[in-house]
Amino acid sequence: MNIHNEINSDIKFLAKSEIRLKILSELYDRPNSIHGLVKRTNINYSSVSSNISKLEQNNHIRKIKHKYHINPMTKIYFKTLIDFKNTVDIINDYNEFWDKHNLDQLSIDSIKNITDLKESTLVETTPIDIYKTHNTIKNELLQSMSIKAIFPYLHPDYPQIIESVLENNGKIELVIPKSIYSAIITQIDMKLRRESSKNGRLKIYPVNNDLKIYLTICDGSMSLGLFKNDDSFDQNRILVSNDEKSHKWAENLFKAIKEDVMK
Amino acid sequence: MTSVQTKTELTEEYKNVKYILTSSMRTKLLLAVYESSKNLEDLRTELKKPSATILHGLKELENINLVKKTQKYYELTSNGFLLTTNMIKLIENWFSINKNKKFWNDHDLSDIPEDMLKSMYLLKEAEYENSTTSDLSNAFNKYIKLLSKSTELKIILPIYSENHFKHIIELLNESKVKNLELLVNDKILSSIKSNDDLNKNLMKNKKVKVKCSENNLKLFLTCSDNFMSLSLFFKDGLYDDSQILIGKDKNAMKWALNLFKFFSD
């Protein structure tokens, strides 16, 4: 095993104690005294004080005029540790979404930046609204002027959605399996399709490879759907988000998958 | 006394991180099956631990749905794969910071955005060069040498240095550099404009795009088509020309480009 493939003892030292992590997260935001920390965290004086000494001994914090300051290097270490914590939170918060699903087409980069999705919402169908996931995406698509999408299967609504966006002078970029290519394009008005392709507003990339991911990027939102491990698409859940970070995350993933399946 | 509620909340908040990161057995097992699925025999040989210890660790990971067993072989679940990929990122982040610890520790890092700090792993191949008492311009010379092999350049330039300008203009005039994007603050921009030579060769050169940044950035960043470099300021506010971090691999160049885009977009 590679030498740096092991958790180093500093990580262990920090991760071992919730109290130390809490103290560091307070000092990360602003310097504080022991009394101030006791007040902010509700942790008792002796615990705060003994952990402060341990942090000081290990060179993570330093006292300047009654107040403890986090050292700049520890600030970076702590940041990366909290990033890992946020990752674990995202995995747990959307457990139903990831668990027993196929993640093969998520790029390693997109997995490493998965905390960018922390503002997302998990949309699930309900017995009284079994098309909730599809309808959520459909509404976003119809209102969008620019769409990038990976459609791994054909839904009968897609041709009309594409037509409607193109009629409104919108722009569409699609990655789809070769097997559904003709079924989609023959249902779009021929004149509109030719014109849009000619002026670059409609770009369709049919690919030979299996697509095991569903991704849409609209003007202000993104949505992500996965296949289950048994190879069926999970129509009951999607992750949607309308913040900038998720949008960027989705753009990068779209680019990575496009490059990967088209090589 | 710390109240029971505070304790419970704290424990809850960091529970998972603590559980994973503080056990060598659990982290080693995750890393071992990340490479490929393995049976007990493989794991015993790799980790050099008795079966009972390994099986105990595997059971713990199965219980929290990070590992699963399929026909005698242990592999990561989807959740386990997401978590372990990010645990490797954490390890590489720390490795990368520690590798050039002196460089980071010596300087003012306040202008490096938080998102860039989270992806320090991209710099794990980068190394820093020092000037020494016997070679005072080692860092500068290494930089100029790399610069001369570049055709595309994006630079955040926080200092007005005739020496740097001289070399950059030479490369532009020899047509070695085809495109140069320069991000400077308003003070440096007006200094460039008021120098006839620089005004002619930079501001009026079609190959050069000069952008003015509102921020008074304390980092000297170069993104080229074949390397990246970074020099920083001391904590007292003075520029340090004696140390330079250089990366020639794809990841380091990606990190630098992200940093450049962060300030130029």
Short mmCIF file of C-alpha atoms in Angstrom, two decimals, chain B residues 81-176:
data_model
loop_
_atom_site.label_atom_id
_atom_site.label_comp_id
_atom_site.label_asym_id
_atom_site.label_seq_id
_atom_site.Cartn_x
_atom_site.Cartn_y
_atom_site.Cartn_z
CA PHE B 81 -17.37 4.28 -3.00
CA LEU B 82 -18.46 7.91 -2.57
CA LEU B 83 -17.02 8.03 0.93
CA THR B 84 -13.71 6.33 0.14
CA THR B 85 -13.10 8.47 -2.94
CA ASN B 86 -13.46 11.48 -0.69
CA MET B 87 -11.36 9.96 2.08
CA ILE B 88 -8.56 9.57 -0.47
CA LYS B 89 -9.07 13.21 -1.38
CA LEU B 90 -8.69 14.12 2.29
CA ILE B 91 -5.50 12.05 2.61
CA GLU B 92 -4.10 13.58 -0.56
CA ASN B 93 -5.06 17.07 0.57
CA TRP B 94 -3.03 16.62 3.76
CA PHE B 95 -0.18 14.94 1.92
CA SER B 96 -0.06 17.78 -0.56
CA ILE B 97 -0.12 20.50 2.10
CA ASN B 98 2.53 18.72 4.19
CA LYS B 99 4.79 18.17 1.21
CA ASN B 100 5.21 21.90 0.72
CA LYS B 101 4.42 22.84 4.30
CA LYS B 102 7.21 25.40 4.55
CA PHE B 103 5.98 27.21 1.47
CA TRP B 104 2.40 27.47 2.72
CA ASN B 105 3.39 28.18 6.30
CA ASP B 106 5.73 31.05 5.41
CA HIS B 107 3.18 33.08 3.49
CA ASP B 108 -0.05 35.03 3.61
CA LEU B 109 -2.74 32.67 2.29
CA SER B 110 -5.70 34.95 2.84
CA ASP B 111 -6.27 35.55 -0.89
CA ILE B 112 -6.54 31.86 -1.73
CA PRO B 113 -10.27 31.12 -1.90
CA GLU B 114 -11.69 28.44 0.38
CA ASP B 115 -12.72 26.28 -2.55
CA MET B 116 -9.11 26.17 -3.71
CA LEU B 117 -7.95 25.13 -0.24
CA LYS B 118 -10.33 22.19 -0.41
CA SER B 119 -8.68 20.98 -3.60
CA MET B 120 -5.04 21.18 -2.56
CA TYR B 121 -4.76 17.50 -3.54
CA LEU B 122 -4.42 18.71 -7.12
CA LEU B 123 -1.03 20.13 -6.13
CA LYS B 124 0.39 16.88 -4.79
CA GLU B 125 3.02 16.66 -7.56
CA ALA B 126 4.02 20.32 -7.29
CA GLU B 127 7.34 21.27 -5.67
CA TYR B 128 8.71 24.55 -4.44
CA GLU B 129 12.02 26.08 -5.43
CA ASN B 130 14.08 28.16 -3.05
CA SER B 131 16.61 30.81 -3.73
CA THR B 132 19.71 30.23 -1.65
CA THR B 133 22.47 32.46 -0.36
CA SER B 134 24.72 31.09 -3.10
CA ASP B 135 22.08 31.52 -5.79
CA LEU B 136 19.90 34.48 -4.98
CA SER B 137 17.91 34.39 -8.19
CA ASN B 138 17.32 30.64 -8.38
CA ALA B 139 13.53 31.00 -8.10
CA PHE B 140 13.39 33.78 -10.69
CA ASN B 141 15.67 31.97 -13.14
CA LYS B 142 13.67 28.74 -12.91
CA TYR B 143 10.55 30.77 -13.62
CA ILE B 144 12.00 32.54 -16.67
CA LYS B 145 13.27 29.26 -18.07
CA LEU B 146 9.79 27.72 -17.84
CA LEU B 147 8.22 30.85 -19.25
CA SER B 148 10.40 30.64 -22.37
CA LYS B 149 8.84 27.28 -23.25
CA SER B 150 5.27 28.57 -23.07
CA THR B 151 2.96 29.70 -25.82
CA GLU B 152 -0.21 30.48 -23.85
CA LEU B 153 0.02 32.48 -20.63
CA LYS B 154 -2.43 33.64 -18.02
CA ILE B 155 -0.85 35.62 -15.21
CA ILE B 156 -2.09 37.31 -12.05
CA LEU B 157 0.63 39.87 -11.52
CA PRO B 158 0.56 41.67 -8.17
CA ILE B 159 3.95 43.36 -8.54
CA TYR B 160 5.45 45.90 -10.91
CA SER B 161 8.72 44.32 -11.90
CA GLU B 162 10.68 45.57 -14.90
CA ASN B 163 12.69 42.39 -14.84
CA HIS B 164 9.60 40.26 -15.34
CA PHE B 165 8.18 42.60 -18.00
CA LYS B 166 11.44 42.55 -19.92
CA HIS B 167 11.35 38.78 -20.34
CA ILE B 168 7.64 38.61 -21.12
CA ILE B 169 7.95 41.27 -23.82
CA GLU B 170 10.93 39.51 -25.31
CA LEU B 171 8.92 36.31 -25.61
CA LEU B 172 6.02 38.17 -27.19
CA ASN B 173 8.28 39.87 -29.70
CA GLU B 174 9.99 36.63 -30.63
CA SER B 175 6.46 35.26 -31.19
CA LYS B 176 7.11 32.46 -28.75
#
